[in-house]
Amino acid sequence: MKRVVWMTAGALMALATTASAQTAEPPKTVRPDQLAFRDLYKELVEINTTLSVGSCTAAAEAMGARLKAAGFPAEDVKVVVADGHPKEGSLVAVLKGADAKSKPMLLLAHIDVVEANRADWTRDPFKLVEENGYFFGRGTSDDKAQAAIWVDSLVRLKQSGFKPKRDIKMALTCGEESQAYNGIEDLVKNHRPLVDAEFALNEGADGLLDEHDKPVVLEVQGGEKVYQDFTLTVTNPGGHSSRPVPANAIYQLSAALDRIGAYSFPPRFNDATRGYFTRMQGRVTPPQAAAMKALVTDINDSAALKTVAADPMWNSMLRTTCVATMVKAGHAPNALPQRAEANINCRILPGTPVEEVRAKLAEVAADPAVAIALTNPPNPVSPPPPLTPAIMGPIEKEAAKLWPGVPVVPILLTGATDGVHTNAAGIPTYGVSGIFGSSDGDGIHGLNERVRVKSLYDGRDFLYALIKDYAGGK
């Protein structure tokens, strides 16, 4: 699944204007350990890992070599390559804990990247360029920033002699962006002992900067919606257009689409969305805050729901959404249509069965002539992970050290990450990076992808401390 860059909705968006000049204040000083990290990060970014011509296997091997050079035994560092996918290898590694009874934690990131055409970019997308306070290059943010931080953190922990209480596992995987092959899905199904964990940390939520490069909010992903396409099909005998008949495939499909378009799935809360709308009340306009407060008390409050759902992002966080995205019909301008098809793209609330959504679409379409089928095999039903004090406490503690006064807000990701597979496999997975960016998405999946240098170094410090908190030990 492709990562969808989050944006904080409603009035908060006005606080974070686009960094159109692509200029940011660089760190005032760069520590020696940050320079060592930069070298590792540069190596990873400059290994092309696109599906077309790149190799995740080469990147996995390079990062594995870094771990072995830091003292990791060879048996604790493995490159897993599936049959038929020689360039889509994953790196798995473990820093062994002292207490065998303590369940492991997992550090998850994908190392494949979206395609990048050099002719369209201002700079070579596969050369790390530091300019105007930013690092530029494909994958500088999505997701080689976090992947590099995980490798760097394991190196630092090993070299410092840190002895964790629990095992710290890491999986750098391939296929999150392309869907041709998914590394974490393969690892969960066929190599479960390598990645089995009590919980996992992953991409999926960052921090938001305002127009002055000041942190506004740090978000923590507590679940994600499930992507599913449905194909709606109507077939007719057809005939000559000069002799129209009541049963017309285009009209029938159009009527069904109108009914589906007018339908809204019921709102539902989970830990992430309830926490989001609770903590955001102090960050939005008074009418929005009042509506959020009322909605948290009663999710069926129609007036409050209308106010909140007016924002497309908030609406998407509250309910399953289904929308028509493509149609095709007919075979000739002078013939009655024999076939009409439409694609309905649904983003399903975590924990909701796909068949339940298909059945509701059929009910709303209200026409037995409209066949509704899954366009692609369903993704696993992914329950939202619980946002317990054991998870949120360390995040809030370390965030307060680096960004005092900046609220930590849970979110439900309306897009998708590899966490859909680990959550479905019973490994609660949380998106947290500590990397702050601007509201325009910083070029992720687009041109001139970038990450603020200071944000990357701060996120590295944040995640390193967070790993130690979760791992225990000394």
Coordinates of C-alpha atoms in Angstrom, one line a residue:
M1 CA 0.0 0.0 0.0
K2 CA 1.2 3.5 -0.7
R3 CA 1.7 5.7 2.2
V4 CA -0.8 8.7 2.2
V5 CA 0.8 11.8 3.8
W6 CA -1.3 13.0 6.7
M7 CA -2.4 16.5 7.1
T8 CA -3.9 17.9 10.3
A9 CA -7.4 19.1 9.4
G10 CA -9.6 22.1 9.8
A11 CA -8.4 25.2 11.5
L12 CA -5.0 23.6 12.4
M13 CA -4.2 23.5 8.7
A14 CA -4.2 27.3 8.7
L15 CA -1.4 27.3 11.2
A16 CA 0.9 25.4 8.9
T17 CA 1.4 27.1 5.6
T18 CA 3.3 25.6 2.8
A19 CA 7.1 26.0 2.9
S20 CA 7.1 27.3 -0.7
A21 CA 10.6 28.6 -0.6
Q22 CA 11.9 25.2 0.5
T23 CA 14.1 26.9 3.0
A24 CA 14.6 25.9 6.6
E25 CA 16.9 26.9 9.4
P26 CA 19.7 24.2 9.6
P27 CA 20.9 22.9 13.0
K28 CA 23.2 25.4 14.6
T29 CA 25.8 22.7 15.3
V30 CA 26.2 19.2 14.0
R31 CA 27.5 16.6 16.4
P32 CA 30.0 13.9 15.4
D33 CA 27.4 11.2 15.9
Q34 CA 25.0 13.1 13.6
L35 CA 27.7 13.1 10.9
A36 CA 28.1 9.4 11.3
F37 CA 24.3 9.0 10.9
R38 CA 24.4 11.2 7.9
D39 CA 26.9 8.9 6.2
L40 CA 24.6 5.9 6.8
Y41 CA 21.5 7.8 5.7
K42 CA 23.3 9.0 2.5
E43 CA 24.3 5.4 1.6
L44 CA 20.7 4.2 2.0
V45 CA 19.1 7.1 0.1
E46 CA 21.6 6.7 -2.8
I47 CA 20.8 3.0 -3.3
N48 CA 18.0 3.0 -5.9
T49 CA 15.2 0.8 -4.6
T50 CA 12.5 1.6 -7.1
L51 CA 10.6 -1.5 -8.5
S52 CA 11.6 -0.7 -12.1
V53 CA 15.4 -0.7 -11.9
G54 CA 16.3 -0.7 -8.2
S55 CA 17.2 -3.3 -5.6
C56 CA 16.0 -3.5 -2.1
T57 CA 18.3 -6.5 -1.7
A58 CA 21.3 -4.3 -2.3
A59 CA 20.0 -1.8 0.3
A60 CA 19.3 -4.6 2.8
E61 CA 22.8 -6.0 2.4
A62 CA 24.4 -2.6 2.8
M63 CA 22.5 -1.9 6.1
G64 CA 23.3 -5.5 7.3
A65 CA 27.0 -4.8 6.7
R66 CA 26.7 -1.7 8.9
L67 CA 25.3 -3.8 11.7
K68 CA 27.9 -6.5 11.4
A69 CA 30.6 -3.9 11.4
A70 CA 29.2 -2.6 14.7
G71 CA 29.6 -6.0 16.3
F72 CA 26.3 -7.8 15.6
P73 CA 26.8 -11.6 15.1
A74 CA 26.1 -12.8 11.6
E75 CA 23.3 -15.1 12.9
D76 CA 21.5 -12.0 14.2
V77 CA 21.5 -10.2 10.9
K78 CA 19.7 -11.9 7.9
V79 CA 18.7 -10.8 4.4
V80 CA 15.6 -12.7 3.5
V81 CA 14.9 -13.0 -0.3
A82 CA 11.8 -14.7 -1.5
D83 CA 11.7 -17.0 -4.5
G84 CA 11.0 -15.1 -7.6
H85 CA 11.9 -11.7 -6.1
P86 CA 15.7 -11.5 -6.1
K87 CA 15.8 -7.7 -5.9
E88 CA 13.1 -7.4 -3.2
G89 CA 15.0 -8.7 -0.2
S90 CA 14.3 -7.6 3.4
L91 CA 16.7 -7.1 6.3
V92 CA 15.9 -8.6 9.7
A93 CA 18.1 -8.2 12.7
V94 CA 17.9 -8.5 16.5
L95 CA 19.7 -7.0 19.5
K96 CA 19.2 -9.7 22.1
G97 CA 17.6 -8.9 25.4
A98 CA 18.6 -10.1 28.8
D99 CA 15.2 -11.4 29.9
A100 CA 13.8 -14.2 27.8
K101 CA 10.4 -13.8 29.4
S102 CA 10.0 -10.2 28.1
K103 CA 8.3 -10.1 24.7
P104 CA 10.3 -8.5 21.9
M105 CA 9.6 -5.1 20.2
L106 CA 9.8 -4.6 16.5
L107 CA 11.2 -1.6 14.5
L108 CA 9.5 -1.7 11.1
A109 CA 10.3 0.4 8.0
H110 CA 10.1 -0.1 4.2
I111 CA 13.1 0.6 2.0
D112 CA 11.5 0.6 -1.4
V113 CA 10.6 4.0 -2.8
V114 CA 8.3 5.5 -5.4
E115 CA 9.6 5.9 -9.0
A116 CA 11.4 9.2 -9.7
N117 CA 12.2 10.6 -13.2
R118 CA 15.5 12.5 -13.2
A119 CA 14.3 14.8 -15.9
D120 CA 11.4 16.1 -13.8
W121 CA 13.5 16.7 -10.6
T122 CA 15.5 19.8 -9.8
R123 CA 18.2 17.6 -8.4
D124 CA 19.2 14.0 -9.0
P125 CA 16.6 12.0 -6.9
F126 CA 19.2 9.3 -6.0
K127 CA 21.9 11.6 -4.7
L128 CA 21.5 13.0 -1.2
V129 CA 21.7 16.8 -1.5
E130 CA 21.8 19.1 1.6
E131 CA 20.5 22.5 0.6
N132 CA 18.7 25.4 2.4
G133 CA 18.3 23.4 5.6
Y134 CA 16.8 20.4 3.8
F135 CA 17.9 16.9 2.7
F136 CA 16.6 16.3 -0.9
G137 CA 16.2 13.0 -2.6
R138 CA 13.8 10.2 -3.2
G139 CA 13.1 8.4 0.1
T140 CA 14.7 11.1 2.2
S141 CA 11.4 11.0 4.1
D142 CA 9.3 8.0 2.9
D143 CA 10.6 5.8 4.4
K144 CA 14.4 5.8 4.4
A145 CA 14.5 8.4 7.1
Q146 CA 13.0 6.0 9.6
A147 CA 14.8 3.0 8.2
A148 CA 18.1 4.7 8.6
I149 CA 17.3 5.8 12.1
W150 CA 16.4 2.2 13.1
V151 CA 19.8 0.9 11.7
D152 CA 21.7 3.8 13.3
S153 CA 19.9 3.2 16.6
L154 CA 20.9 -0.5 16.7
V155 CA 24.5 0.5 15.9
R156 CA 24.5 3.0 18.7
L157 CA 23.0 0.7 21.2
K158 CA 25.4 -2.1 20.3
Q159 CA 28.5 0.2 20.4
S160 CA 27.5 1.7 23.7
G161 CA 27.2 -1.7 25.4
F162 CA 23.4 -1.2 26.1
K163 CA 21.8 -4.4 27.4
P164 CA 18.1 -4.3 26.7
K165 CA 15.6 -6.2 28.8
R166 CA 13.7 -7.4 25.8
D167 CA 14.8 -8.3 22.3
I168 CA 14.8 -5.4 19.9
K169 CA 14.0 -6.7 16.4
M170 CA 14.2 -4.7 13.2
A171 CA 12.6 -5.4 9.8
L172 CA 13.5 -3.3 6.7
T173 CA 11.2 -4.5 4.0
C174 CA 10.4 -4.1 0.3
G175 CA 7.1 -3.7 -1.6
E176 CA 5.1 -1.2 0.5
E177 CA 5.0 1.2 -2.5
S178 CA 4.5 -1.2 -5.4
Q179 CA 2.2 -4.0 -4.2
A180 CA 4.0 -6.4 -6.5
Y181 CA 5.4 -8.2 -3.5
N182 CA 5.1 -7.3 0.2
G183 CA 8.1 -8.0 2.4
I184 CA 6.4 -7.7 5.8
E185 CA 3.5 -9.8 4.6
D186 CA 6.0 -12.5 3.6
L187 CA 7.9 -12.3 6.8
V188 CA 4.7 -12.5 9.0
K189 CA 3.4 -15.6 7.0
N190 CA 6.6 -17.5 6.3
H191 CA 9.3 -16.2 8.8
R192 CA 7.2 -15.3 11.8
P193 CA 9.8 -16.0 14.5
L194 CA 12.1 -13.3 12.9
V195 CA 9.5 -10.5 13.4
D196 CA 7.2 -11.8 16.1
A197 CA 6.8 -9.1 18.8
E198 CA 4.6 -7.7 21.5
F199 CA 4.3 -4.4 19.5
A200 CA 5.9 -2.6 16.6
L201 CA 6.9 1.0 15.8
N202 CA 6.4 2.1 12.2
E203 CA 5.9 5.0 9.9
G204 CA 2.4 6.6 9.5
A205 CA 2.5 9.7 11.7
D206 CA 4.9 12.7 11.9
G207 CA 4.9 16.2 13.4
L208 CA 3.5 19.4 11.9
L209 CA 5.4 22.6 11.6
D210 CA 3.9 26.1 11.3
E211 CA 5.0 28.7 8.8
H212 CA 7.8 29.7 11.2
D213 CA 9.2 26.2 11.4
K214 CA 7.8 25.8 14.9
P215 CA 6.3 22.5 16.0
V216 CA 2.6 22.6 16.3
V217 CA 1.6 19.0 17.1
L218 CA 3.1 15.5 17.2
E219 CA 0.8 12.8 16.0
V220 CA 0.9 9.1 16.8
Q221 CA -0.9 6.6 14.5
G222 CA -3.2 4.3 16.4
G223 CA -4.5 2.3 13.5
E224 CA -5.2 2.7 9.8
K225 CA -8.1 2.2 7.4
V226 CA -8.2 -0.8 5.0
Y227 CA -8.0 -0.2 1.3
Q228 CA -10.5 -2.1 -0.9
D229 CA -11.8 -1.6 -4.4
F230 CA -15.2 -3.0 -5.6
T231 CA -16.4 -3.4 -9.2
L232 CA -20.0 -2.6 -10.0
T233 CA -21.2 -4.2 -13.2
V234 CA -24.5 -4.1 -15.1
T235 CA -25.0 -6.2 -18.3
N236 CA -27.7 -5.9 -20.9
P237 CA -28.5 -7.6 -24.2
G238 CA -27.8 -4.3 -26.0
G239 CA -29.3 -3.6 -29.4
H240 CA -29.7 -0.8 -31.9
S241 CA -29.7 2.7 -30.4
S242 CA -32.7 3.7 -32.6
R243 CA -34.8 1.3 -30.5
P244 CA -34.1 2.1 -26.9
V245 CA -35.6 -0.1 -24.1
P246 CA -36.2 0.7 -20.4
A247 CA -33.3 -1.5 -19.2
N248 CA -30.2 0.5 -20.0
A249 CA -27.0 -0.6 -18.4
I250 CA -25.7 3.0 -18.2
Y251 CA -28.8 4.4 -16.6
Q252 CA -29.0 1.5 -14.1
L253 CA -25.4 1.9 -13.0
S254 CA -25.8 5.7 -12.8
A255 CA -28.8 5.3 -10.5
A256 CA -27.0 2.9 -8.3
L257 CA -24.0 5.2 -8.1
D258 CA -26.2 8.2 -7.2
R259 CA -27.7 6.2 -4.3
I260 CA -24.2 5.1 -3.1
G261 CA -22.9 8.6 -3.4
A262 CA -25.7 9.9 -1.2
Y263 CA -25.1 7.3 1.6
S264 CA -22.8 7.9 4.6
F265 CA -21.6 5.0 6.6
P266 CA -22.2 5.4 10.4
P267 CA -19.5 7.1 12.5
R268 CA -17.5 5.0 14.9
F269 CA -14.9 5.8 17.5
N270 CA -11.8 3.8 18.4
D271 CA -8.9 4.7 20.8
A272 CA -7.2 6.8 18.1
T273 CA -10.1 8.9 16.9
R274 CA -11.6 9.4 20.4
G275 CA -8.2 10.6 21.6
Y276 CA -7.8 12.8 18.5
F277 CA -11.0 14.6 18.9
T278 CA -10.5 15.0 22.6
R279 CA -7.0 16.4 22.4
M280 CA -7.6 18.6 19.4
Q281 CA -10.3 20.7 21.2
G282 CA -7.8 23.2 22.3
R283 CA -6.2 23.5 18.8
V284 CA -9.2 24.5 16.6
T285 CA -11.9 27.2 16.4
P286 CA -14.4 27.5 19.3
P287 CA -17.3 26.1 17.2
Q288 CA -15.2 23.2 16.1
A289 CA -14.1 22.6 19.7
A290 CA -17.6 22.6 20.9
A291 CA -18.7 20.1 18.2
M292 CA -15.8 17.8 19.0
K293 CA -16.6 17.9 22.7
A294 CA -20.3 17.1 22.0
L295 CA -19.3 14.3 19.6
V296 CA -16.9 12.6 22.0
T297 CA -19.8 12.6 24.5
D298 CA -22.4 11.3 21.9
I299 CA -21.1 10.2 18.5
N300 CA -24.7 10.3 17.3
D301 CA -25.1 14.0 18.1
S302 CA -26.3 15.1 14.6
A303 CA -25.4 18.8 14.9
A304 CA -21.9 18.1 16.2
L305 CA -21.4 15.4 13.6
K306 CA -22.4 17.8 10.8
T307 CA -19.9 20.4 12.0
V308 CA -17.0 17.9 12.3
A309 CA -17.8 16.0 9.2
A310 CA -17.7 19.1 7.1
D311 CA -14.0 18.7 7.1
P312 CA -13.1 15.9 4.6
M313 CA -10.2 14.6 6.7
W314 CA -12.2 14.5 10.0
N315 CA -15.1 12.9 8.2
S316 CA -12.8 10.2 6.8
M317 CA -11.4 9.5 10.3
L318 CA -14.9 9.0 11.7
R319 CA -16.4 6.5 9.2
T320 CA -15.8 4.1 6.4
T321 CA -15.9 6.0 3.1
C322 CA -16.7 4.6 -0.4
V323 CA -16.4 6.8 -3.5
A324 CA -16.7 6.2 -7.3
T325 CA -13.4 6.7 -9.0
M326 CA -13.7 5.2 -12.5
V327 CA -16.5 4.3 -14.9
K328 CA -16.6 2.7 -18.4
A329 CA -19.6 1.7 -20.4
G330 CA -20.8 0.9 -23.9
H331 CA -19.0 -0.3 -27.0
A332 CA -20.3 1.9 -29.8
P333 CA -22.0 5.3 -30.1
N334 CA -24.9 3.9 -32.1
A335 CA -25.5 0.8 -29.9
L336 CA -27.3 0.3 -26.6
P337 CA -24.7 -0.5 -23.9
Q338 CA -24.2 -4.1 -23.3
R339 CA -22.0 -3.5 -20.2
A340 CA -21.4 -0.7 -17.7
E341 CA -18.8 -0.8 -15.0
A342 CA -17.7 1.4 -12.1
N343 CA -14.9 1.2 -9.6
I344 CA -15.8 2.1 -6.0
N345 CA -12.8 2.8 -3.8
C346 CA -13.5 2.2 -0.1
R347 CA -11.3 3.1 2.9
I348 CA -12.7 0.9 5.6
L349 CA -12.5 1.5 9.4
P350 CA -10.1 -0.9 11.1
G351 CA -11.9 -4.0 12.4
T352 CA -14.8 -3.8 9.9
P353 CA -15.2 -6.9 7.7
V354 CA -14.9 -6.3 4.0
E355 CA -17.9 -8.4 3.3
E356 CA -20.0 -6.2 5.6
V357 CA -19.1 -3.2 3.4
R358 CA -19.8 -5.1 0.2
A359 CA -23.2 -6.1 1.5
K360 CA -24.0 -2.5 2.5
L361 CA -23.1 -1.3 -1.0
A362 CA -25.4 -3.9 -2.5
E363 CA -28.2 -2.8 -0.1
V364 CA -27.8 0.9 -1.0
A365 CA -27.5 0.2 -4.7
A366 CA -30.9 -1.4 -4.4
D367 CA -30.9 -3.0 -7.8
P368 CA -30.3 -6.8 -8.2
A369 CA -29.0 -6.1 -11.7
V370 CA -26.0 -4.4 -10.3
A371 CA -23.4 -7.0 -9.5
I372 CA -20.9 -6.0 -6.8
A373 CA -17.6 -7.9 -6.5
L374 CA -14.2 -7.4 -5.0
T375 CA -11.8 -5.9 -7.6
N376 CA -8.8 -7.3 -5.8
P377 CA -8.2 -9.8 -3.0
P378 CA -9.1 -8.3 0.3
N379 CA -6.4 -6.9 2.6
P380 CA -6.5 -8.4 6.1
V381 CA -8.9 -6.9 8.6
S382 CA -6.7 -4.8 10.7
P383 CA -7.9 -4.0 14.2
P384 CA -6.8 -0.7 15.8
P385 CA -4.0 -1.2 18.3
P386 CA -4.8 -0.1 21.9
L387 CA -3.3 3.3 22.9
T388 CA -2.3 2.2 26.4
P389 CA -0.3 4.2 29.0
A390 CA 2.5 1.8 28.4
I391 CA 2.6 2.9 24.7
M392 CA 1.7 6.6 25.0
G393 CA 3.6 7.3 28.2
P394 CA 7.1 7.0 26.8
I395 CA 6.2 9.0 23.7
E396 CA 4.8 11.8 25.8
K397 CA 7.8 11.8 28.1
E398 CA 10.4 12.0 25.3
A399 CA 8.4 14.5 23.3
A400 CA 8.2 16.8 26.3
K401 CA 12.0 16.8 26.5
L402 CA 12.5 17.9 22.9
W403 CA 9.3 19.9 22.2
P404 CA 8.0 21.2 25.5
G405 CA 4.3 22.2 25.3
V406 CA 3.7 20.5 21.9
P407 CA 0.7 18.2 22.2
V408 CA 0.9 14.5 21.4
V409 CA -2.3 13.6 19.5
P410 CA -3.3 10.1 18.4
I411 CA -4.7 9.7 14.8
L412 CA -6.3 7.1 12.6
L413 CA -4.5 7.1 9.4
T414 CA -6.9 7.3 6.5
G415 CA -4.3 5.9 4.1
A416 CA -2.3 2.8 4.6
T417 CA 1.1 1.5 5.6
D418 CA 2.6 -2.0 6.1
G419 CA 1.1 -1.8 9.6
V420 CA -2.1 -3.3 8.1
H421 CA -0.3 -6.6 7.9
T422 CA 1.3 -6.6 11.3
N423 CA -1.8 -5.4 13.1
A424 CA -3.8 -8.1 11.4
A425 CA -1.2 -10.6 12.5
G426 CA -1.6 -9.7 16.1
I427 CA 1.3 -7.4 16.4
P428 CA -0.1 -4.0 17.5
T429 CA 1.7 -1.4 15.4
Y430 CA 2.1 2.3 16.1
G431 CA 3.1 5.0 13.7
V432 CA 5.5 7.4 15.3
S433 CA 8.6 9.2 13.8
G434 CA 9.2 12.4 15.7
I435 CA 10.1 14.0 12.3
F436 CA 8.4 17.3 11.9
G437 CA 7.4 18.6 8.4
S438 CA 5.3 21.1 6.6
S439 CA 1.7 20.7 5.7
D440 CA 2.4 20.4 1.9
G441 CA 3.8 16.9 2.4
D442 CA 7.4 17.8 1.6
G443 CA 7.3 16.2 -1.8
I444 CA 6.6 12.6 -0.6
H445 CA 5.5 10.5 -3.6
G446 CA 6.1 13.6 -5.8
L447 CA 8.8 15.8 -7.0
N448 CA 11.9 17.0 -5.0
E449 CA 11.1 15.0 -1.9
R450 CA 12.7 16.5 1.1
V451 CA 13.0 16.5 4.9
R452 CA 14.2 19.3 7.1
V453 CA 17.7 18.5 8.4
K454 CA 16.9 19.6 12.0
S455 CA 13.7 17.6 12.0
L456 CA 15.6 14.5 10.9
Y457 CA 18.3 14.9 13.6
D458 CA 15.7 15.6 16.3
G459 CA 13.6 12.7 15.2
R460 CA 16.7 10.5 15.4
D461 CA 17.3 11.6 19.0
F462 CA 13.6 11.1 19.9
L463 CA 13.4 7.6 18.5
Y464 CA 16.6 6.5 20.0
A465 CA 15.4 7.5 23.5
L466 CA 12.0 6.0 22.8
I467 CA 13.6 2.6 21.9
K468 CA 15.5 2.6 25.1
D469 CA 12.4 3.4 27.1
Y470 CA 10.4 0.6 25.6
A471 CA 13.3 -1.9 25.7
G472 CA 14.2 -1.4 29.3
G473 CA 17.6 -2.5 30.5
K474 CA 20.8 -0.5 30.9

